[in-house]
Amino acid sequence: MYTSRITGMGKYVPENVVTNDDLSKIMDTNDAWIQERTGIKERRHIKKGDGNSTAVMGVKAAEIALERANVSKDDIELIVFATLSPDYYFPGCGVQVQDLMGIHTCPALDVRNQCSGFIYALSVADQFIKTGMYKNVLVIGSENHSGGLDFTTRGRNVSVIFGDGAGAAVVSRSEKEGHGILSTHLHSEGKHALELSLKGPSTNHWVPQLIEENPQEDIPYYPYMNGQFVFKNAVVRFSEVIMEGLKANGLEVSDIDMLVPHQANLRISQFIQRKFQLTDDKVYNNIQKYGNTTAASIPIALCEAWEEGKVKEGDTVVLAAFGSGFTWASAVIKW
């Protein structure tokens, strides 16, 4: 079997910066309250008319990744697109990317695993390459949260957390043993699905019912989150899946050169950092600037860490995520 490695990364975030003070003007919240609970200072939101969408942002990140990987769009043999906020209910964003980038009729696969989406997508690319089916796979995580959030006081517990953006990686075949993606580890526990969910619209509760019921107090097509329950599960599953990845590769916590956790909440990342006794230079966080960008958060953070020289060749990099589903996952990479 071959090995697979990330040969290029790119990221894109909208230019429109939304600060905590900006949100305090439209809902009952304030900068101190948001920072204390989430660590977030600002986030990026698509601005109407700026031409962005989930697929378009994915393309912008992907074009950078391809250039850095020195790979042509014609070399891409599979697109794997992770998002919970596609431009359309169907078709998915994968085929939009294929069309917008002028890529030949390669397969396009959409992954719906929310905050764990990028690692799930990375694992798909990894397996296709390791088995020899493809040489170059484009993996994208992109989210347009701002188009579907409740920007009133009623929705503040959720809406202050999320931002828009995209990250992308080119995953390519390599014959260098002991480098690249060493392993991926995926899990889910569906009994907690409704603790972090958006129940409508869906095929079980679709347009006719929405029209009939509108207006309504309890609006099912805005996200819901049981924050404390999610936090308690996140810190447990983060720890478990990181250790699972290390043990699978005969590694210790001390072998980690960089941990890039999903940017769900700075308090979760800090809890994990303390538990594993990792120094500040071994954990990368950028939720302060971008908020939680769900499937885009890990590729944006990993790309930024690499751009800043904090991820270097030969480093052991661990990616870890937990989110809606519940789903959680990790990847161990020798850069």
Short mmCIF file of C-alpha atoms in Angstrom, two decimals:
data_model
loop_
_atom_site.label_atom_id
_atom_site.label_comp_id
_atom_site.label_asym_id
_atom_site.label_seq_id
_atom_site.Cartn_x
_atom_site.Cartn_y
_atom_site.Cartn_z
CA MET A 1 0.00 0.00 0.00
CA TYR A 2 1.00 3.58 -0.63
CA THR A 3 1.12 6.38 1.90
CA SER A 4 -0.73 9.67 1.56
CA ARG A 5 0.47 13.12 2.51
CA ILE A 6 -0.84 16.66 2.48
CA THR A 7 1.08 18.42 -0.28
CA GLY A 8 -0.67 21.78 -0.23
CA MET A 9 -3.07 23.78 1.93
CA GLY A 10 -5.15 26.90 1.44
CA LYS A 11 -7.69 28.92 3.38
CA TYR A 12 -10.19 31.67 2.72
CA VAL A 13 -12.26 33.81 5.08
CA PRO A 14 -14.60 36.65 4.08
CA GLU A 15 -13.31 40.19 4.46
CA ASN A 16 -16.29 41.24 6.62
CA VAL A 17 -15.17 41.19 10.28
CA VAL A 18 -17.95 40.97 12.91
CA THR A 19 -16.78 41.82 16.42
CA ASN A 20 -18.46 40.99 19.70
CA ASP A 21 -19.35 44.66 20.02
CA ASP A 22 -21.07 44.49 16.63
CA LEU A 23 -23.24 41.62 17.90
CA SER A 24 -24.03 43.51 21.11
CA LYS A 25 -25.84 46.11 18.99
CA ILE A 26 -28.36 43.57 17.68
CA MET A 27 -28.78 41.22 20.65
CA ASP A 28 -28.48 41.30 24.43
CA THR A 29 -24.83 40.30 24.81
CA ASN A 30 -21.43 41.89 25.29
CA ASP A 31 -17.76 41.35 24.56
CA ALA A 32 -16.84 40.20 28.08
CA TRP A 33 -19.67 37.64 28.21
CA ILE A 34 -18.70 36.11 24.85
CA GLN A 35 -14.96 36.03 25.54
CA GLU A 36 -15.42 34.51 28.99
CA ARG A 37 -17.51 31.62 27.67
CA THR A 38 -15.96 30.99 24.26
CA GLY A 39 -12.69 32.90 23.90
CA ILE A 40 -14.00 34.48 20.68
CA LYS A 41 -13.25 38.13 19.93
CA GLU A 42 -14.44 38.32 16.34
CA ARG A 43 -15.51 36.21 13.39
CA ARG A 44 -15.96 36.59 9.62
CA HIS A 45 -19.38 36.67 7.97
CA ILE A 46 -20.31 36.63 4.32
CA LYS A 47 -21.74 40.00 3.34
CA LYS A 48 -24.69 40.01 0.96
CA GLY A 49 -23.47 40.79 -2.52
CA ASP A 50 -19.81 39.85 -1.93
CA GLY A 51 -20.15 36.83 -4.23
CA ASN A 52 -19.32 34.27 -1.58
CA SER A 53 -21.10 31.02 -0.79
CA THR A 54 -20.07 27.74 0.77
CA ALA A 55 -18.92 26.36 -2.58
CA VAL A 56 -17.30 29.60 -3.75
CA MET A 57 -15.25 29.94 -0.56
CA GLY A 58 -14.25 26.30 -0.93
CA VAL A 59 -12.99 27.01 -4.44
CA LYS A 60 -10.96 30.02 -3.26
CA ALA A 61 -9.25 27.92 -0.60
CA ALA A 62 -8.77 25.02 -3.03
CA GLU A 63 -7.07 27.16 -5.67
CA ILE A 64 -4.45 28.23 -3.13
CA ALA A 65 -3.95 24.62 -2.01
CA LEU A 66 -3.46 23.41 -5.60
CA GLU A 67 -0.91 26.14 -6.32
CA ARG A 68 1.07 25.33 -3.17
CA ALA A 69 0.96 21.60 -3.97
CA ASN A 70 2.16 22.34 -7.51
CA VAL A 71 -0.75 20.28 -8.75
CA SER A 72 -2.98 21.11 -11.71
CA LYS A 73 -6.75 20.91 -11.50
CA ASP A 74 -6.48 18.24 -14.17
CA ASP A 75 -4.49 16.10 -11.71
CA ILE A 76 -7.38 15.99 -9.22
CA GLU A 77 -9.09 12.60 -9.33
CA LEU A 78 -11.57 12.98 -6.45
CA ILE A 79 -13.18 15.89 -4.58
CA VAL A 80 -14.32 15.36 -0.99
CA PHE A 81 -16.31 18.29 0.38
CA ALA A 82 -17.27 18.59 4.06
CA THR A 83 -19.96 21.02 5.19
CA LEU A 84 -23.17 21.31 7.20
CA SER A 85 -24.21 24.44 5.28
CA PRO A 86 -24.36 23.53 1.58
CA ASP A 87 -25.55 26.10 -0.93
CA TYR A 88 -28.47 23.85 -1.84
CA TYR A 89 -30.39 21.15 -0.02
CA PHE A 90 -29.20 19.10 -3.00
CA PRO A 91 -27.00 18.69 -5.00
CA GLY A 92 -24.00 18.96 -2.70
CA CYS A 93 -21.12 21.40 -2.94
CA GLY A 94 -18.69 18.82 -4.34
CA VAL A 95 -20.16 18.97 -7.83
CA GLN A 96 -20.33 22.77 -7.66
CA VAL A 97 -16.58 22.86 -6.97
CA GLN A 98 -15.95 20.47 -9.86
CA ASP A 99 -17.86 22.80 -12.18
CA LEU A 100 -16.53 26.12 -10.84
CA MET A 101 -12.93 24.93 -11.05
CA GLY A 102 -13.35 23.37 -14.48
CA ILE A 103 -12.15 19.99 -13.24
CA HIS A 104 -12.84 17.03 -15.52
CA THR A 105 -15.69 14.66 -14.64
CA CYS A 106 -14.03 13.28 -11.54
CA PRO A 107 -16.16 11.94 -8.67
CA ALA A 108 -17.32 14.42 -6.06
CA LEU A 109 -18.26 13.20 -2.59
CA ASP A 110 -20.03 15.21 0.11
CA VAL A 111 -19.39 14.54 3.81
CA ARG A 112 -21.97 15.57 6.43
CA ASN A 113 -20.18 15.13 9.74
CA GLN A 114 -20.27 18.71 10.93
CA CYS A 115 -17.34 19.63 13.22
CA SER A 116 -15.65 16.29 12.54
CA GLY A 117 -16.26 16.66 8.81
CA PHE A 118 -12.76 17.57 7.69
CA ILE A 119 -11.10 14.65 9.48
CA TYR A 120 -13.76 12.27 8.14
CA ALA A 121 -13.13 13.69 4.65
CA LEU A 122 -9.37 13.40 5.13
CA SER A 123 -9.80 9.75 6.11
CA VAL A 124 -11.71 9.08 2.88
CA ALA A 125 -8.94 10.65 0.82
CA ASP A 126 -6.33 8.73 2.79
CA GLN A 127 -7.97 5.37 2.13
CA PHE A 128 -8.50 5.97 -1.59
CA ILE A 129 -4.85 6.91 -1.98
CA LYS A 130 -3.44 4.13 0.20
CA THR A 131 -5.29 1.51 -1.82
CA GLY A 132 -3.87 2.92 -5.05
CA MET A 133 -7.14 4.07 -6.59
CA TYR A 134 -6.23 7.78 -6.78
CA LYS A 135 -3.05 9.84 -6.71
CA ASN A 136 -4.42 13.31 -5.88
CA VAL A 137 -7.54 14.10 -3.87
CA LEU A 138 -8.89 17.57 -3.10
CA VAL A 139 -10.36 17.81 0.40
CA ILE A 140 -12.38 20.89 1.37
CA GLY A 141 -14.13 22.06 4.53
CA SER A 142 -16.30 25.15 4.08
CA GLU A 143 -19.16 26.78 6.01
CA ASN A 144 -21.61 29.65 5.57
CA HIS A 145 -23.06 29.75 9.07
CA SER A 146 -24.15 33.38 9.04
CA GLY A 147 -26.86 32.70 6.48
CA GLY A 148 -28.77 30.48 8.91
CA LEU A 149 -28.28 31.89 12.41
CA ASP A 150 -30.78 33.58 14.70
CA PHE A 151 -29.31 37.04 15.30
CA THR A 152 -31.70 37.95 18.09
CA THR A 153 -31.32 37.60 21.85
CA ARG A 154 -33.24 34.32 21.57
CA GLY A 155 -30.41 32.79 19.53
CA ARG A 156 -27.39 34.41 21.15
CA ASN A 157 -26.00 31.28 22.86
CA VAL A 158 -25.41 29.73 19.44
CA SER A 159 -25.08 32.68 17.07
CA VAL A 160 -22.14 34.36 18.81
CA ILE A 161 -20.03 31.23 18.31
CA PHE A 162 -20.07 30.60 14.58
CA GLY A 163 -18.22 32.16 11.66
CA ASP A 164 -17.83 31.64 7.91
CA GLY A 165 -14.79 30.41 6.01
CA ALA A 166 -13.12 27.59 4.11
CA GLY A 167 -9.98 25.49 4.21
CA ALA A 168 -8.64 23.00 1.69
CA ALA A 169 -5.92 20.39 1.35
CA VAL A 170 -4.45 18.46 -1.54
CA VAL A 171 -3.75 14.90 -0.43
CA SER A 172 -1.32 13.06 -2.69
CA ARG A 173 0.26 9.64 -3.06
CA SER A 174 3.70 9.14 -1.56
CA GLU A 175 6.03 6.19 -1.34
CA LYS A 176 7.98 7.58 1.60
CA GLU A 177 7.32 5.28 4.53
CA GLY A 178 6.72 6.70 7.98
CA HIS A 179 5.56 10.08 6.66
CA GLY A 180 2.24 11.58 5.73
CA ILE A 181 -1.08 10.54 7.27
CA LEU A 182 -0.16 7.75 9.69
CA SER A 183 -3.70 6.93 10.80
CA THR A 184 -7.23 8.28 11.23
CA HIS A 185 -9.77 7.33 13.90
CA LEU A 186 -13.52 7.95 13.55
CA HIS A 187 -16.44 7.56 15.96
CA SER A 188 -20.10 8.46 16.44
CA GLU A 189 -22.79 8.19 19.12
CA GLY A 190 -26.13 8.97 17.53
CA LYS A 191 -28.17 8.79 20.73
CA HIS A 192 -27.00 12.36 21.45
CA ALA A 193 -27.84 13.64 17.95
CA LEU A 194 -30.46 16.16 19.07
CA GLU A 195 -28.20 17.82 21.67
CA LEU A 196 -26.57 19.80 18.86
CA SER A 197 -28.81 19.87 15.86
CA LEU A 198 -30.84 21.71 13.27
CA LYS A 199 -34.05 19.69 12.94
CA GLY A 200 -35.62 21.58 10.10
CA PRO A 201 -35.88 22.08 7.24
CA SER A 202 -35.65 18.44 6.38
CA THR A 203 -37.58 15.94 4.33
CA ASN A 204 -39.51 15.11 7.51
CA HIS A 205 -40.49 18.73 8.04
CA TRP A 206 -40.35 20.51 4.73
CA VAL A 207 -41.65 23.58 2.91
CA PRO A 208 -45.44 23.01 3.15
CA GLN A 209 -45.27 22.53 6.92
CA LEU A 210 -42.96 25.52 7.33
CA ILE A 211 -45.33 27.76 5.40
CA GLU A 212 -48.33 26.49 7.36
CA GLU A 213 -46.65 26.99 10.74
CA ASN A 214 -44.96 30.34 10.10
CA PRO A 215 -44.71 32.44 12.20
CA GLN A 216 -43.91 30.36 15.27
CA GLU A 217 -42.11 30.81 18.56
CA ASP A 218 -40.02 27.65 18.58
CA ILE A 219 -38.37 27.83 15.15
CA PRO A 220 -36.89 24.43 14.22
CA TYR A 221 -34.77 25.68 11.35
CA TYR A 222 -32.37 27.57 13.62
CA PRO A 223 -29.60 25.56 15.31
CA TYR A 224 -30.05 24.29 18.86
CA MET A 225 -27.24 23.44 21.24
CA ASN A 226 -27.23 22.02 24.76
CA GLY A 227 -23.96 23.79 25.51
CA GLN A 228 -23.03 22.25 28.87
CA PHE A 229 -23.82 18.71 27.72
CA VAL A 230 -21.81 19.21 24.53
CA PHE A 231 -18.86 20.61 26.52
CA LYS A 232 -18.82 17.67 28.95
CA ASN A 233 -18.85 15.12 26.14
CA ALA A 234 -16.33 17.05 24.05
CA VAL A 235 -13.56 17.08 26.65
CA VAL A 236 -13.94 13.33 27.19
CA ARG A 237 -14.05 12.36 23.52
CA PHE A 238 -11.24 14.73 22.53
CA SER A 239 -8.97 13.07 25.08
CA GLU A 240 -9.97 9.54 24.10
CA VAL A 241 -9.53 9.97 20.36
CA ILE A 242 -6.16 11.76 20.73
CA MET A 243 -4.85 8.90 22.88
CA GLU A 244 -6.29 6.36 20.44
CA GLY A 245 -4.30 7.92 17.61
CA LEU A 246 -1.09 8.09 19.62
CA LYS A 247 -1.33 4.47 20.80
CA ALA A 248 -2.06 3.23 17.29
CA ASN A 249 1.27 4.64 16.20
CA GLY A 250 3.32 3.78 19.30
CA LEU A 251 3.58 7.44 20.28
CA GLU A 252 3.41 9.32 23.57
CA VAL A 253 1.90 12.71 24.34
CA SER A 254 5.46 14.04 24.52
CA ASP A 255 5.88 13.15 20.82
CA ILE A 256 3.26 15.70 19.75
CA ASP A 257 4.85 18.67 18.01
CA MET A 258 1.54 20.36 17.19
CA LEU A 259 -2.05 19.64 18.23
CA VAL A 260 -4.64 21.30 16.02
CA PRO A 261 -8.04 20.83 17.69
CA HIS A 262 -11.34 21.71 16.10
CA GLN A 263 -12.00 25.32 17.06
CA ALA A 264 -15.26 24.73 18.94
CA ASN A 265 -14.59 26.72 22.08
CA LEU A 266 -11.30 28.04 23.43
CA ARG A 267 -12.20 26.68 26.87
CA ILE A 268 -12.38 23.13 25.49
CA SER A 269 -8.97 23.50 23.82
CA GLN A 270 -7.47 24.92 27.02
CA PHE A 271 -8.93 22.04 29.06
CA ILE A 272 -7.33 19.49 26.71
CA GLN A 273 -4.04 21.38 26.73
CA ARG A 274 -3.92 21.33 30.52
CA LYS A 275 -4.90 17.67 30.70
CA PHE A 276 -2.09 16.64 28.35
CA GLN A 277 0.32 19.20 29.84
CA LEU A 278 1.14 20.65 26.44
CA THR A 279 2.94 23.98 26.20
CA ASP A 280 1.40 26.90 24.31
CA ASP A 281 3.69 26.35 21.32
CA LYS A 282 2.29 22.83 20.85
CA VAL A 283 -1.41 23.74 20.53
CA TYR A 284 -2.74 25.96 17.77
CA ASN A 285 -5.87 28.04 18.34
CA ASN A 286 -7.35 30.76 16.16
CA ILE A 287 -10.99 30.69 17.29
CA GLN A 288 -10.35 34.17 18.74
CA LYS A 289 -10.27 35.56 15.17
CA TYR A 290 -12.65 33.32 13.24
CA GLY A 291 -15.10 31.76 15.69
CA ASN A 292 -16.22 28.18 15.14
CA THR A 293 -16.19 27.46 11.41
CA THR A 294 -17.20 23.80 11.89
CA ALA A 295 -15.86 21.66 9.02
CA ALA A 296 -13.57 24.52 7.95
CA SER A 297 -11.98 25.10 11.35
CA ILE A 298 -9.26 22.44 11.28
CA PRO A 299 -8.06 23.11 7.71
CA ILE A 300 -8.06 26.87 8.35
CA ALA A 301 -6.09 26.42 11.59
CA LEU A 302 -3.70 23.83 10.12
CA CYS A 303 -3.06 26.02 7.07
CA GLU A 304 -2.43 29.06 9.25
CA ALA A 305 -0.11 27.14 11.57
CA TRP A 306 1.87 25.96 8.55
CA GLU A 307 1.98 29.48 7.07
CA GLU A 308 3.38 30.79 10.36
CA GLY A 309 6.11 28.15 10.38
CA LYS A 310 4.67 26.36 13.40
CA VAL A 311 4.21 23.11 11.45
CA LYS A 312 7.44 21.93 9.83
CA GLU A 313 8.66 18.91 7.92
CA GLY A 314 9.14 15.95 10.23
CA ASP A 315 6.75 17.25 12.89
CA THR A 316 4.18 14.94 14.44
CA VAL A 317 0.86 16.72 14.00
CA VAL A 318 -2.36 15.56 15.66
CA LEU A 319 -5.78 16.73 14.47
CA ALA A 320 -8.80 16.16 16.71
CA ALA A 321 -12.47 17.08 16.46
CA PHE A 322 -15.77 16.61 18.25
CA GLY A 323 -19.18 17.81 17.21
CA SER A 324 -22.78 17.29 16.28
CA GLY A 325 -23.91 13.72 15.85
CA PHE A 326 -22.19 13.23 18.20
CA THR A 327 -19.16 12.46 16.06
CA TRP A 328 -15.49 12.67 16.93
CA ALA A 329 -12.26 11.87 15.13
CA SER A 330 -8.50 12.25 15.08
CA ALA A 331 -5.68 12.04 12.60
CA VAL A 332 -1.98 11.55 13.26
CA ILE A 333 0.33 13.01 10.62
CA LYS A 334 4.10 12.97 10.18
CA TRP A 335 4.49 16.23 8.27
#
